[in-house]
Tab-separated table of C-alpha atoms in Angstrom:
chain	number	residue	atom	x	y	z
A	8	ASN	CA	31.706	-147.121	-57.754
A	9	TYR	CA	34.597	-145.788	-55.681
A	10	VAL	CA	32.509	-145.796	-52.499
A	11	TYR	CA	31.291	-149.325	-53.152
A	12	ALA	CA	34.822	-150.538	-53.886
A	13	LEU	CA	36.112	-149.085	-50.612
A	14	GLN	CA	33.209	-150.644	-48.699
A	15	GLU	CA	33.481	-154.037	-50.373
A	16	ILE	CA	37.159	-154.756	-49.689
A	17	PRO	CA	39.871	-153.285	-47.392
A	18	LEU	CA	41.458	-151.637	-50.405
A	19	PHE	CA	44.171	-149.605	-48.710
A	20	ARG	CA	45.117	-152.515	-46.429
A	21	MET	CA	45.551	-154.696	-49.517
A	22	LEU	CA	47.618	-151.973	-51.185
A	23	GLY	CA	49.847	-151.912	-48.119
A	24	ASN	CA	50.206	-155.697	-48.248
A	25	SER	CA	51.208	-155.536	-51.912
A	26	VAL	CA	53.775	-152.808	-51.246
A	27	VAL	CA	55.345	-154.711	-48.330
A	28	VAL	CA	55.458	-158.022	-50.206
A	29	SER	CA	56.786	-156.492	-53.433
A	30	LEU	CA	59.496	-154.493	-51.652
A	31	SER	CA	60.528	-157.532	-49.587
A	32	VAL	CA	60.712	-159.804	-52.633
A	33	MET	CA	62.626	-157.173	-54.606
A	34	ALA	CA	65.145	-156.634	-51.785
A	35	CYS	CA	65.735	-160.364	-51.216
A	36	GLN	CA	66.151	-161.110	-54.907
A	37	LEU	CA	68.557	-158.198	-55.362
A	38	VAL	CA	70.697	-159.330	-52.410
A	39	THR	CA	70.871	-162.961	-53.530
A	40	SER	CA	71.500	-162.057	-57.182
A	41	VAL	CA	74.268	-159.564	-56.330
A	42	LEU	CA	76.061	-162.058	-54.076
A	43	THR	CA	75.662	-164.869	-56.616
A	44	ALA	CA	76.879	-162.762	-59.538
A	45	TYR	CA	79.866	-161.424	-57.592
A	46	ALA	CA	80.898	-164.920	-56.525
A	47	LEU	CA	80.695	-166.195	-60.106
A	48	ILE	CA	82.827	-163.406	-61.564
A	49	ARG	CA	85.303	-163.149	-58.663
A	50	TRP	CA	86.402	-166.731	-58.139
A	51	ASP	CA	87.239	-169.633	-60.415
A	52	PHE	CA	86.252	-172.904	-58.782
A	53	PRO	CA	85.470	-176.436	-60.001
A	54	GLY	CA	81.927	-176.675	-61.259
A	55	LYS	CA	81.525	-172.951	-61.914
A	56	LYS	CA	80.133	-173.512	-65.402
A	57	LEU	CA	77.870	-176.232	-64.021
A	58	VAL	CA	76.456	-173.833	-61.431
A	59	TYR	CA	75.745	-171.236	-64.096
A	60	GLY	CA	74.176	-173.886	-66.318
A	61	LEU	CA	71.907	-175.044	-63.489
A	62	LEU	CA	70.835	-171.449	-62.862
A	63	THR	CA	69.920	-171.131	-66.510
A	64	LEU	CA	67.967	-174.390	-66.456
A	65	THR	CA	66.020	-173.442	-63.338
A	66	TRP	CA	64.989	-170.217	-65.072
A	67	LEU	CA	63.254	-172.373	-67.702
A	68	VAL	CA	61.201	-174.259	-65.088
A	69	PRO	CA	57.765	-172.596	-64.708
A	70	PHE	CA	56.671	-171.786	-61.172
A	71	GLN	CA	53.520	-173.864	-61.686
A	72	ALA	CA	55.731	-176.980	-61.803
A	73	ILE	CA	56.993	-176.428	-58.236
A	74	MET	CA	53.880	-174.810	-56.827
A	75	VAL	CA	52.570	-177.963	-55.126
A	76	PRO	CA	55.837	-178.783	-53.258
A	77	ASN	CA	56.073	-175.148	-52.147
A	78	TYR	CA	52.481	-175.228	-50.938
A	79	VAL	CA	53.093	-178.436	-48.957
A	80	GLN	CA	56.213	-176.928	-47.375
A	81	VAL	CA	54.477	-173.683	-46.434
A	82	ASN	CA	51.679	-175.655	-44.789
A	83	ALA	CA	54.215	-177.796	-42.925
A	84	TRP	CA	55.807	-174.649	-41.497
A	85	GLY	CA	52.401	-173.295	-40.462
A	86	LEU	CA	52.793	-170.148	-42.553
A	87	LYS	CA	49.589	-170.379	-44.591
A	88	GLY	CA	47.848	-167.032	-44.338
A	89	ASN	CA	51.087	-165.272	-43.348
A	90	PRO	CA	52.722	-162.772	-45.753
A	91	LEU	CA	55.947	-164.779	-45.328
A	92	ALA	CA	54.263	-167.577	-47.265
A	93	ILE	CA	54.148	-165.288	-50.294
A	94	ILE	CA	57.726	-164.045	-49.893
A	95	LEU	CA	59.718	-167.202	-49.070
A	96	PRO	CA	59.440	-169.007	-52.455
A	97	TYR	CA	60.670	-165.824	-54.151
A	98	LEU	CA	63.740	-165.153	-52.011
A	99	ALA	CA	65.955	-165.863	-55.022
A	100	SER	CA	65.357	-165.455	-58.741
A	101	ALA	CA	67.281	-167.242	-61.485
A	102	PHE	CA	66.405	-164.403	-63.856
A	103	ALA	CA	67.868	-161.844	-61.453
A	104	CYS	CA	71.039	-163.905	-60.895
A	105	ILE	CA	71.659	-164.395	-64.612
A	106	SER	CA	70.935	-160.762	-65.444
A	107	MET	CA	73.207	-159.505	-62.675
A	108	TYR	CA	75.953	-161.914	-63.711
A	109	GLN	CA	75.863	-160.599	-67.273
A	110	SER	CA	76.217	-157.040	-65.986
A	111	PHE	CA	78.935	-157.856	-63.445
A	112	ASN	CA	80.852	-159.813	-66.064
A	113	SER	CA	81.559	-156.578	-67.928
A	114	PHE	CA	82.955	-154.862	-64.830
A	115	PRO	CA	86.691	-154.006	-65.196
A	116	ARG	CA	88.723	-156.743	-63.524
A	117	ALA	CA	91.618	-154.315	-63.035
A	118	LEU	CA	89.603	-152.460	-60.375
A	119	LEU	CA	88.946	-155.699	-58.515
A	120	ASP	CA	92.610	-156.677	-58.652
A	121	ALA	CA	93.643	-153.206	-57.454
A	122	ALA	CA	91.278	-153.505	-54.493
A	123	ARG	CA	92.782	-156.877	-53.614
A	124	LEU	CA	96.312	-155.436	-53.765
A	125	GLU	CA	95.234	-152.682	-51.380
A	126	GLY	CA	94.144	-155.326	-48.896
A	127	ARG	CA	90.408	-154.733	-49.125
A	128	SER	CA	88.154	-157.611	-48.128
A	129	GLU	CA	85.814	-159.090	-50.700
A	130	LEU	CA	82.701	-157.640	-49.066
A	131	ARG	CA	84.327	-154.205	-48.833
A	132	THR	CA	85.293	-154.427	-52.493
A	133	LEU	CA	81.719	-155.333	-53.368
A	134	PHE	CA	80.082	-152.547	-51.344
A	135	CYS	CA	82.646	-149.780	-51.926
A	136	ILE	CA	83.703	-150.366	-55.534
A	137	VAL	CA	81.343	-152.638	-57.448
A	138	LEU	CA	77.926	-151.567	-56.194
A	139	PRO	CA	78.457	-147.767	-56.508
A	140	ASN	CA	79.451	-148.257	-60.150
A	141	MET	CA	76.573	-150.641	-60.869
A	142	LYS	CA	73.781	-148.763	-59.083
A	143	SER	CA	71.997	-147.877	-62.331
A	144	THR	CA	71.897	-151.538	-63.379
A	145	ILE	CA	70.757	-152.647	-59.919
A	146	ALA	CA	68.022	-149.988	-59.846
A	147	SER	CA	66.762	-151.059	-63.277
A	148	LEU	CA	66.623	-154.706	-62.267
A	149	GLY	CA	64.954	-153.793	-58.982
A	150	ILE	CA	62.159	-151.989	-60.825
A	151	LEU	CA	61.461	-155.046	-62.974
A	152	LEU	CA	61.477	-157.346	-59.934
A	153	PHE	CA	59.098	-155.025	-58.072
A	154	ILE	CA	56.619	-154.933	-60.960
A	155	ASN	CA	56.774	-158.721	-61.424
A	156	SER	CA	56.038	-159.262	-57.733
A	157	TRP	CA	53.265	-156.657	-57.759
A	158	ASN	CA	51.468	-158.460	-60.603
A	159	GLU	CA	51.730	-161.934	-59.034
A	160	TYR	CA	48.330	-163.546	-58.547
A	161	MET	CA	48.327	-167.356	-58.572
A	162	TRP	CA	50.665	-168.056	-55.633
A	163	PRO	CA	49.172	-165.447	-53.258
A	164	MET	CA	45.729	-166.808	-54.118
A	165	LEU	CA	46.783	-170.231	-52.801
A	166	VAL	CA	48.428	-169.214	-49.532
A	167	VAL	CA	46.453	-166.235	-48.167
A	168	ASN	CA	43.500	-166.585	-45.802
A	169	GLY	CA	40.984	-163.763	-45.986
A	170	GLN	CA	41.268	-160.281	-47.393
A	171	GLU	CA	43.202	-158.740	-44.499
A	172	SER	CA	46.425	-160.513	-45.495
A	173	ALA	CA	45.800	-160.568	-49.251
A	174	PRO	CA	47.548	-158.376	-51.838
A	175	ILE	CA	45.581	-156.055	-54.089
A	176	GLN	CA	45.422	-158.498	-57.021
A	177	ILE	CA	43.277	-160.855	-54.917
A	178	GLY	CA	40.976	-157.975	-53.966
A	179	LEU	CA	40.411	-157.013	-57.590
A	180	LYS	CA	39.372	-160.565	-58.428
A	181	SER	CA	36.636	-160.429	-55.763
A	182	PHE	CA	34.597	-158.085	-57.994
A	183	LEU	CA	34.288	-160.845	-60.597
A	184	GLY	CA	31.854	-163.633	-59.797
A	185	SER	CA	30.248	-166.583	-61.525
A	186	ASP	CA	26.877	-164.807	-61.671
A	187	THR	CA	27.572	-161.096	-61.956
A	188	ASN	CA	30.579	-158.858	-62.486
A	189	SER	CA	30.839	-155.427	-60.843
A	190	TRP	CA	32.723	-153.788	-63.693
A	191	GLY	CA	32.317	-150.236	-62.431
A	192	SER	CA	33.663	-151.015	-58.973
A	193	LEU	CA	36.389	-153.179	-60.474
A	194	MET	CA	37.591	-150.296	-62.636
A	195	ALA	CA	37.426	-147.920	-59.673
A	196	ALA	CA	39.474	-150.283	-57.483
A	197	THR	CA	41.928	-150.871	-60.328
A	198	THR	CA	42.416	-147.127	-60.715
A	199	ILE	CA	43.253	-146.797	-57.008
A	200	SER	CA	45.567	-149.822	-57.158
A	201	CYS	CA	47.559	-148.178	-59.948
A	202	ILE	CA	48.542	-145.221	-57.745
A	203	PRO	CA	51.722	-146.787	-56.208
A	204	ILE	CA	52.998	-147.909	-59.618
A	205	LEU	CA	52.153	-144.488	-61.069
A	206	VAL	CA	54.085	-142.737	-58.291
A	207	LEU	CA	57.021	-145.081	-58.869
A	208	TYR	CA	56.918	-144.323	-62.576
A	209	LEU	CA	56.771	-140.546	-62.090
A	210	PHE	CA	59.831	-140.548	-59.837
A	211	MET	CA	61.862	-143.085	-61.832
A	212	GLN	CA	60.581	-142.609	-65.369
A	213	LYS	CA	63.937	-142.669	-67.145
A	214	ARG	CA	65.209	-145.673	-65.221
A	215	ILE	CA	62.018	-147.638	-65.901
A	216	VAL	CA	62.203	-146.998	-69.660
A	217	ASN	CA	65.897	-147.872	-69.692
A	218	SER	CA	65.280	-151.035	-67.678
A	219	PHE	CA	62.651	-152.341	-70.091
A	220	MET	CA	64.895	-151.516	-73.056
A	221	LYS	CA	67.989	-153.038	-71.458
A	222	TRP	CA	66.534	-156.234	-70.020
A	223	GLY	CA	64.170	-156.658	-72.974
A	224	ILE	CA	67.112	-156.698	-75.377
A	225	LYS	CA	69.002	-159.158	-73.173
């Protein structure tokens, strides 16, 4: 079963695609959510509550509702079959922005005011004061974003061309057909595909458990 699985699909190439896409999506969503959350807690401006309300509303919109416009736009840019087509619609996440805002909102304002009195710029305050104290929260959110991107199936299925640019979830589906299902090879390929997540879990076990507890409660 393992030999057949490796012969049937470029398994390790697909694993590499999934790792690259998941890490890219995680990094982009963390950057956009951190900047959004910091802006919302740092400055009071007209329409601030409206912006937060719109973020909350967009979180309630399922991705299937905007899948067709995204697909049309990706085709218009000529990115169909390119890994960028998978990444671009997920550059920002309403869930990540709201979660990061809730965490940043509890950050002591006195430290931010002290940094301003010392003449620090806003970006320096963010990178030197806020982020070092919030690294546990950011790491927990990053783990959840990575796993969500890793498990994504529907959107990559629409925009990839061929197995060379496909993530591992598309490769696993190829063992299931309308006539016959190769269950043994599917289980073998699934076992191999679990290795990156298993390694991630072994190295960050406590943070993963804490992240599911923390964000699950929220």
